[in-house]
CSV table of C-alpha atoms in Angstrom, one decimal:
chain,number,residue,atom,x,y,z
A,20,UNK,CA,-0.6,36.4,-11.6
A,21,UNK,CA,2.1,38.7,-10.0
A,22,UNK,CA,4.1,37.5,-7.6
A,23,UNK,CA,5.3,39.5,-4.3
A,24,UNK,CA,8.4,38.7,-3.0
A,25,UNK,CA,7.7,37.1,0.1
A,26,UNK,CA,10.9,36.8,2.9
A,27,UNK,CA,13.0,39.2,1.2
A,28,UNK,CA,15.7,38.7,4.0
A,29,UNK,CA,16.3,35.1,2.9
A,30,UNK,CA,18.5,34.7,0.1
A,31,UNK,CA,18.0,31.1,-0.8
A,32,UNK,CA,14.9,28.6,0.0
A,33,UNK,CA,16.7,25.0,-0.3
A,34,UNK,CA,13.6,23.3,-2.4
A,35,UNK,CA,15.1,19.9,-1.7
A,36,UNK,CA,14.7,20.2,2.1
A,37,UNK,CA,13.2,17.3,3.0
A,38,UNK,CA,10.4,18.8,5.2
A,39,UNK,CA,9.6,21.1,2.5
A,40,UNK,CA,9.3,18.3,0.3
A,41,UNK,CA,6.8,16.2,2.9
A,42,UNK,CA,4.7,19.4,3.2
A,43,UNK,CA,4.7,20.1,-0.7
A,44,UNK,CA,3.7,16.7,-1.7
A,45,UNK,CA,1.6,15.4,1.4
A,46,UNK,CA,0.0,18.3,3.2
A,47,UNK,CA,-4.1,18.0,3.3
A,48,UNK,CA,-5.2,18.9,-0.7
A,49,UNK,CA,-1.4,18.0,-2.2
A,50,UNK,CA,-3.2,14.8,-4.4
A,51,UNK,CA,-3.1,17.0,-7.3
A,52,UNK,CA,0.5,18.1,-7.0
A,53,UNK,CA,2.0,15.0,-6.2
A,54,UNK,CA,-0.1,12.9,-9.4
A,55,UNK,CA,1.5,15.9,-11.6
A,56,UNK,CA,5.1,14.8,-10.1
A,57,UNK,CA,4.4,11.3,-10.5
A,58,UNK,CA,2.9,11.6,-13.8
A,59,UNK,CA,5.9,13.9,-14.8
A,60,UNK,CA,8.6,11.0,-14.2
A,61,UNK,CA,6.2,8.6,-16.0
A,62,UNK,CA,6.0,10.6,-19.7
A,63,UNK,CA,9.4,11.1,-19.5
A,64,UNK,CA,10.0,7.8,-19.3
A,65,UNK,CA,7.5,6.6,-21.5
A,66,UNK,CA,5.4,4.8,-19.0
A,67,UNK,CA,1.4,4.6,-18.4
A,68,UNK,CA,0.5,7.9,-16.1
A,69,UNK,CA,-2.1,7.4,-13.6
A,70,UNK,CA,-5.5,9.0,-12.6
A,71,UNK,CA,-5.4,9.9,-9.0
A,72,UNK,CA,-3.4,8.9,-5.7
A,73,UNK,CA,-3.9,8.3,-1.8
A,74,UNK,CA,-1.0,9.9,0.0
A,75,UNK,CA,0.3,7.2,2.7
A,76,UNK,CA,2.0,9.4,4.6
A,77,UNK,CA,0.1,12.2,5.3
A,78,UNK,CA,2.0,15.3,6.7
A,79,UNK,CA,1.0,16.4,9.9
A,80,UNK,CA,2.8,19.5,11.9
A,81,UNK,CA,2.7,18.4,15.2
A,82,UNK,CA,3.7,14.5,14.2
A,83,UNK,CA,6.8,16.0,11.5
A,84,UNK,CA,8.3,18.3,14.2
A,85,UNK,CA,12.0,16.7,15.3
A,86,UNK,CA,11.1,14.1,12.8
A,87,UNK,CA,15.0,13.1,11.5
A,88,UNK,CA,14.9,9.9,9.0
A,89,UNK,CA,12.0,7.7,7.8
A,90,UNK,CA,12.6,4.9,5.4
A,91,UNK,CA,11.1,7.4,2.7
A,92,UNK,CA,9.9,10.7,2.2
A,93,UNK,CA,6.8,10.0,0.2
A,94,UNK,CA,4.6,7.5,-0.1
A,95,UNK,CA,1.1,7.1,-2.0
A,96,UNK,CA,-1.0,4.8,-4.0
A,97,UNK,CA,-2.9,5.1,-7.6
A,98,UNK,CA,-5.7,4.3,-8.3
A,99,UNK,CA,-4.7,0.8,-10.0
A,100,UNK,CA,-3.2,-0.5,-6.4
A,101,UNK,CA,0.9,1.1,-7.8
A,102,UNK,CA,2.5,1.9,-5.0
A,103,UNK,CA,5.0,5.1,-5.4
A,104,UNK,CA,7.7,5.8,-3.3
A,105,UNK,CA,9.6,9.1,-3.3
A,106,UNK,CA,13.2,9.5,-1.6
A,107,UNK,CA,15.1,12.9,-1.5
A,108,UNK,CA,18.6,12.6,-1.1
A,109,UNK,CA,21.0,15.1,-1.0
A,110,UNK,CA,24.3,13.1,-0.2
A,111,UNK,CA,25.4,9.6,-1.1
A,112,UNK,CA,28.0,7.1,-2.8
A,113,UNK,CA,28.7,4.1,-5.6
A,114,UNK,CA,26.9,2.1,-3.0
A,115,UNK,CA,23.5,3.9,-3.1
A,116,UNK,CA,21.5,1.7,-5.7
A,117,UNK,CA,21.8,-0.8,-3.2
A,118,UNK,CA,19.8,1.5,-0.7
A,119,UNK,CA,17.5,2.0,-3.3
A,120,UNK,CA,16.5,-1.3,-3.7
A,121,UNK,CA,16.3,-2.4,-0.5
A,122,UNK,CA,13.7,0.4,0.4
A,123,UNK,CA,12.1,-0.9,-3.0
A,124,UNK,CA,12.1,-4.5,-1.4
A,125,UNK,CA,10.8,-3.7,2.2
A,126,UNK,CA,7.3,-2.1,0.6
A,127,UNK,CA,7.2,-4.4,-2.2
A,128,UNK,CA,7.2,-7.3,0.8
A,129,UNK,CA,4.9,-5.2,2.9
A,130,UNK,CA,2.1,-5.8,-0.3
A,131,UNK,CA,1.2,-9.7,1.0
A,132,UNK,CA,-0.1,-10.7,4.4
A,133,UNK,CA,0.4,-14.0,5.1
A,134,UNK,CA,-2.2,-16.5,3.3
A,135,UNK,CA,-2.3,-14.3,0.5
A,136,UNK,CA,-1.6,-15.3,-3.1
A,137,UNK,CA,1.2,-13.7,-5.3
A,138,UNK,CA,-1.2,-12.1,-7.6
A,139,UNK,CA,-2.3,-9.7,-5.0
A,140,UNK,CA,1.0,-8.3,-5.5
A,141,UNK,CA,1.2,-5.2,-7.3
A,142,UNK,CA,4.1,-2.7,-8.7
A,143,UNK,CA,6.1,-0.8,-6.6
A,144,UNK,CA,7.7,2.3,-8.2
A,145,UNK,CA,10.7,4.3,-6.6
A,146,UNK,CA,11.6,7.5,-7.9
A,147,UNK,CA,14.7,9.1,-6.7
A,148,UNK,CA,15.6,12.8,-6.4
A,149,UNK,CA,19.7,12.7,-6.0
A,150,UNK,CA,21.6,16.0,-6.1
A,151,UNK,CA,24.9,14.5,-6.3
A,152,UNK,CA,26.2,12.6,-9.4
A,153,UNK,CA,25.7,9.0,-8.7
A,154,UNK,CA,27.0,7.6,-12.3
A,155,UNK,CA,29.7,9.8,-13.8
A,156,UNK,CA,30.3,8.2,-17.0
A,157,UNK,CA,26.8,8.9,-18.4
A,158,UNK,CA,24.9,12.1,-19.2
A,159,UNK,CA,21.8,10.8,-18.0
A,160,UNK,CA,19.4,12.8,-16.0
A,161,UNK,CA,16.7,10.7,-15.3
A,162,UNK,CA,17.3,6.7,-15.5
A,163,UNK,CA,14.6,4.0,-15.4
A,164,UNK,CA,15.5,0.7,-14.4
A,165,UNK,CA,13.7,-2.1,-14.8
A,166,UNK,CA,13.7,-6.5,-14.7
A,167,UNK,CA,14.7,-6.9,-18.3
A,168,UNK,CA,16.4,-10.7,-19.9
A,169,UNK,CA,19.7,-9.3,-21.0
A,170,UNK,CA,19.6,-11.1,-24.1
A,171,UNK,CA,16.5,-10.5,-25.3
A,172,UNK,CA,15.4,-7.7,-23.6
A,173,UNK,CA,12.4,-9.4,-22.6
A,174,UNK,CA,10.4,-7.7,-19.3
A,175,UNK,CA,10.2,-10.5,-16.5
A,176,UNK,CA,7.7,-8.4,-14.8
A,177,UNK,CA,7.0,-4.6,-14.2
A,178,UNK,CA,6.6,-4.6,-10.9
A,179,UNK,CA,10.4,-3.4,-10.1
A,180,UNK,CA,10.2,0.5,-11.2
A,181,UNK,CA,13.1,2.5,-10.1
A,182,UNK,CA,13.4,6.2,-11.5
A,183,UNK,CA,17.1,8.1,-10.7
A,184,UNK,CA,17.1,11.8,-11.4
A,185,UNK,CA,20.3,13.2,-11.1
A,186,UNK,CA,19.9,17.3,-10.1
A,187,UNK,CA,23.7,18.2,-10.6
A,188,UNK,CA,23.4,17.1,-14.4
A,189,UNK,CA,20.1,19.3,-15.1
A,190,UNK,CA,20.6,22.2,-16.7
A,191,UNK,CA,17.6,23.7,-18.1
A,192,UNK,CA,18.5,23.1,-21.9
A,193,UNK,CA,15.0,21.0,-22.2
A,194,UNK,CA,16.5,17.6,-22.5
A,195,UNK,CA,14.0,16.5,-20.8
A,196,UNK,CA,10.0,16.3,-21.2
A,197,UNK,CA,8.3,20.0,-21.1
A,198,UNK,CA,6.4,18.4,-17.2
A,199,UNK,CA,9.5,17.1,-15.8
A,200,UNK,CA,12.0,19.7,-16.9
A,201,UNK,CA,9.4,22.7,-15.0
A,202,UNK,CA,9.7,20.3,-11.8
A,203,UNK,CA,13.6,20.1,-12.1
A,204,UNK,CA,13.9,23.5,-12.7
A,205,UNK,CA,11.8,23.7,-9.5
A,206,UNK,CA,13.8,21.9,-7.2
A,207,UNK,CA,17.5,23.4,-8.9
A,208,UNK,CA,16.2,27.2,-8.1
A,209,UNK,CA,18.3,29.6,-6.3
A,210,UNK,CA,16.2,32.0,-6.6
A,211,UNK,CA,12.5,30.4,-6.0
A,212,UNK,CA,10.7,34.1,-6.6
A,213,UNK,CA,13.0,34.8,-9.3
A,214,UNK,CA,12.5,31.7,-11.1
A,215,UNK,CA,8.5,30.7,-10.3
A,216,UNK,CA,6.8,33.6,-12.6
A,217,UNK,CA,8.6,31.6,-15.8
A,218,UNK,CA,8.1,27.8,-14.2
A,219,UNK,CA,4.3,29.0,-13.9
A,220,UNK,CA,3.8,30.5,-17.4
A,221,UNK,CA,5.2,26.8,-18.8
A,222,UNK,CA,3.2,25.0,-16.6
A,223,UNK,CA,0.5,26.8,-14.6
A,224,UNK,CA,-0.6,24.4,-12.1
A,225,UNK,CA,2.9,25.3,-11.0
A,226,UNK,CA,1.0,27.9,-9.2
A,227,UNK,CA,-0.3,25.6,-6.8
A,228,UNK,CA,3.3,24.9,-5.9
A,229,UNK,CA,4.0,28.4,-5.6
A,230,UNK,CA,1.3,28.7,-3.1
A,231,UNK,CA,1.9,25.9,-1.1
A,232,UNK,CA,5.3,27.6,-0.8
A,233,UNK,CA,4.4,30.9,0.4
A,234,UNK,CA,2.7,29.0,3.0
A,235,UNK,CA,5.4,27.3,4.0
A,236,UNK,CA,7.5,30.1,4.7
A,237,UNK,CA,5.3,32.3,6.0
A,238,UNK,CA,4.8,30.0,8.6
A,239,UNK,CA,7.4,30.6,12.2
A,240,UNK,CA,6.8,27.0,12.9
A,241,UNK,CA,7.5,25.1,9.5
A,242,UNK,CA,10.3,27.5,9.3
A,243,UNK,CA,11.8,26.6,12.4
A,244,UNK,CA,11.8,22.8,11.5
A,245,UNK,CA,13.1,23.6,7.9
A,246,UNK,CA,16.0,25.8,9.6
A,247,UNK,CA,16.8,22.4,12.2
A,248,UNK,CA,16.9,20.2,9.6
A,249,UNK,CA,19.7,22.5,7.2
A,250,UNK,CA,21.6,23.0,10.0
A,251,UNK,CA,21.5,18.7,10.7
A,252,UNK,CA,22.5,18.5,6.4
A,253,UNK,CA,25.0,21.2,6.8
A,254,UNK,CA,26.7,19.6,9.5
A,255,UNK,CA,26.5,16.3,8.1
A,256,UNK,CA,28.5,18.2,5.2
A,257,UNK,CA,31.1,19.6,7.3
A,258,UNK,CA,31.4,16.4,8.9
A,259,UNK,CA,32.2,14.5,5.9
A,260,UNK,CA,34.3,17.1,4.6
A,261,UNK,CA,36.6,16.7,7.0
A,262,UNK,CA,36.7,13.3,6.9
A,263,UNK,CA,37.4,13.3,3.3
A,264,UNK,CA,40.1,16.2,4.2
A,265,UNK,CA,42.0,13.5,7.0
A,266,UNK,CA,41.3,10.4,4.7
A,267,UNK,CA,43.5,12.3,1.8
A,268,UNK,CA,46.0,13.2,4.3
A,269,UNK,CA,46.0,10.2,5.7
A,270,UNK,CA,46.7,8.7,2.4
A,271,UNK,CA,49.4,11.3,1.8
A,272,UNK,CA,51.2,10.3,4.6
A,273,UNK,CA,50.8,6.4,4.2
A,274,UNK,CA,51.6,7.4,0.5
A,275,UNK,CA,55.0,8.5,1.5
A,276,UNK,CA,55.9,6.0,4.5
A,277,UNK,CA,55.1,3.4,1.4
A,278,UNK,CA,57.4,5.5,-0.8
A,279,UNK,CA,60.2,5.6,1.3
A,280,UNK,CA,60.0,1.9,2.0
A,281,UNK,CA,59.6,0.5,-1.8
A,282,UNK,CA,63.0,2.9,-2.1
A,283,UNK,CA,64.8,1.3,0.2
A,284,UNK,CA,64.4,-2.2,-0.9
A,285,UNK,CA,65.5,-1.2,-3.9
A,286,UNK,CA,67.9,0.7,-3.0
A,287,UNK,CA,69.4,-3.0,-1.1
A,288,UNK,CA,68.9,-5.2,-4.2
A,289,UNK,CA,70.8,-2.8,-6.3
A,290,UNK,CA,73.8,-2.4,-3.9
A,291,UNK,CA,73.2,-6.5,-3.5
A,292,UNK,CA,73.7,-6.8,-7.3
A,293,UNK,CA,76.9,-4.4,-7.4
A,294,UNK,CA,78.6,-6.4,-3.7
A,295,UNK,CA,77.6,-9.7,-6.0
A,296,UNK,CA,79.3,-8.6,-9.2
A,297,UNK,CA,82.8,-7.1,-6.9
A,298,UNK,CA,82.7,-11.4,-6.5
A,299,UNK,CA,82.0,-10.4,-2.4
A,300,UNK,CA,80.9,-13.5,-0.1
A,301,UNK,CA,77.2,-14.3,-0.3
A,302,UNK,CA,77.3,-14.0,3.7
A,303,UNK,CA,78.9,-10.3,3.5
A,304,UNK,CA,76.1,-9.1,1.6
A,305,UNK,CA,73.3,-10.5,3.5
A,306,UNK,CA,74.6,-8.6,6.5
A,307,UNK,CA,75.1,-5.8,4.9
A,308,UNK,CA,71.3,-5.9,2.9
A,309,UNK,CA,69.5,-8.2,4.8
A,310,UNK,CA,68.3,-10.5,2.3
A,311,UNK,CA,68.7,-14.1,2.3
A,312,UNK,CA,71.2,-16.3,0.7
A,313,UNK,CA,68.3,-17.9,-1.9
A,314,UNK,CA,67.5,-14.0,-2.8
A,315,UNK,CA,71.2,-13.1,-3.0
A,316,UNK,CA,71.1,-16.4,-5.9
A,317,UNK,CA,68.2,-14.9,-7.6
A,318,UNK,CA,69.9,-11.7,-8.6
């Protein structure tokens, strides 16, 4: 298939947008795209994939337009009851699991109405698409975590499923399963056009997701919400930017003012060593330094 450059005057289509990603995944005949996701995550991880999926939150123009934060992005269910959770998220700290897993917890509670037993219960899985680096110490692009005895490594049940993928640590060098390294390379692209004719020709129903982005950006509504919500992310960027800028000055300053006081007490115990060695009275030299008589002693 050749592709036409569509939107020449745009330089760069931010994949990870989260409306883009609501529309890619639950837009009116998206089942197929989002089981391939899904199922992506799961072979890489080694996990049962699954058959087919009900999208929970469908997109809908009129109802997305000015939409700013749900709990999550994505939400569907296989055909085994699994419920699957996807989050986007483009900014975040250490403290982020913790997010994570309460999101995890308020749809894993939402799965029993009251009288009903705990084996209506089914899993809950959470996959995570982070482009910042949330654990620095590990190479790990994609993380599964899971209830395990820490001894014996024993599963206490597999209903807690939480997938991390951390963008900023992909790189293309297939680390990762043939399914699941197309996606990434997906949502990494600088260059959508550029890239899609290659992501298509190792995976072709990549062409569906080519489609469904053509559409996207052809249309002046859609485009106007994508625009709304990069200008929110970019000021939310500037924002914290500065904050992190006036946090380290801060700290400069505080740095110094602690500094300069840590000098001059030592600067008084040394002079109150030398007045106490010269044999001066204790009460001189706790005029002169202000410490106490019992500190003068300890010296």
């Amino acid at each position: 298939m050749k592709y036409n450059k569509v939107n020449d005057n745009k330089k760069y289509f931010n994949t990870l947008n989260d409306y883009f990603v609501r529309y890619l995944f639950t837009d009116k005949g998206s089942e197929v795209i989002l089981l391939d996701f899904i199922n992506s995550i799961m072979i890489n991880a080694k996990m049962k994939t699954f058959r087919s999926v009900e999208i929970l939150t469908p997109f809908n123009l009129k109802k997305n337009k000015n939409l700013k934060e749900t709990i999550v992005d994505v939400k569907c269910i296989t055909q085994n009851g699994t419920v699957v959770i996807i989050e986007i998220q483009l900014q975040g700290n250490s403290r982020f699991p913790e997010r994570i897993l309460y999101y995890w917890a308020v749809n894993y509670s939402k799965l029993l109405k009251d009288g009903e037993r705990y084996d209506e219960l089914t899993p809950v899985i959470s996959i995570n698409l982070l482009n910042f680096n949330l654990d620095k110490k590990t190479k790990n692009i994609h993380s599964c975590y899971m209830l395990y005895e820490i001894n014996n490594k024993k599963l206490l049940t597999d209903h807690l499923q939480i997938h991390i993928i951390e963008l900023k640590k992909f790189n293309n060098k297939n680390l990762l399963s043939k399914d699941l390294n197309c996606w990434l390379n997906f949502f990494t692209s600088k260059n959508v056009e550029a890239s899609m004719s290659e992501i298509v020709r190792e995976k072709p129903l990549m062409e569906e997701v080519h489609k469904k982005y053509n559409n996207f950006i052809k249309s002046k509504l859609m485009m106007m919400e994508y625009e709304k919500k990069e200008a929110y992310l970019y000021g939310n960027q500037i924002m914290l930017a500065e904050e992190r800028r006036l946090g380290k000055e801060e700290g400069i300053k505080v740095g110094k003012e602690e500094g300069i006081k840590e000098g001059i007490e030592k600067e008084k115990y040394s002079l109150a060593r030398n007045m106490k060695k010269d044999k001066v009275d204790f009460n001189t030299i706790s005029k002169y330094t202000g410490l106490s008589i019992e500190e003068i002693e300890n010296l």
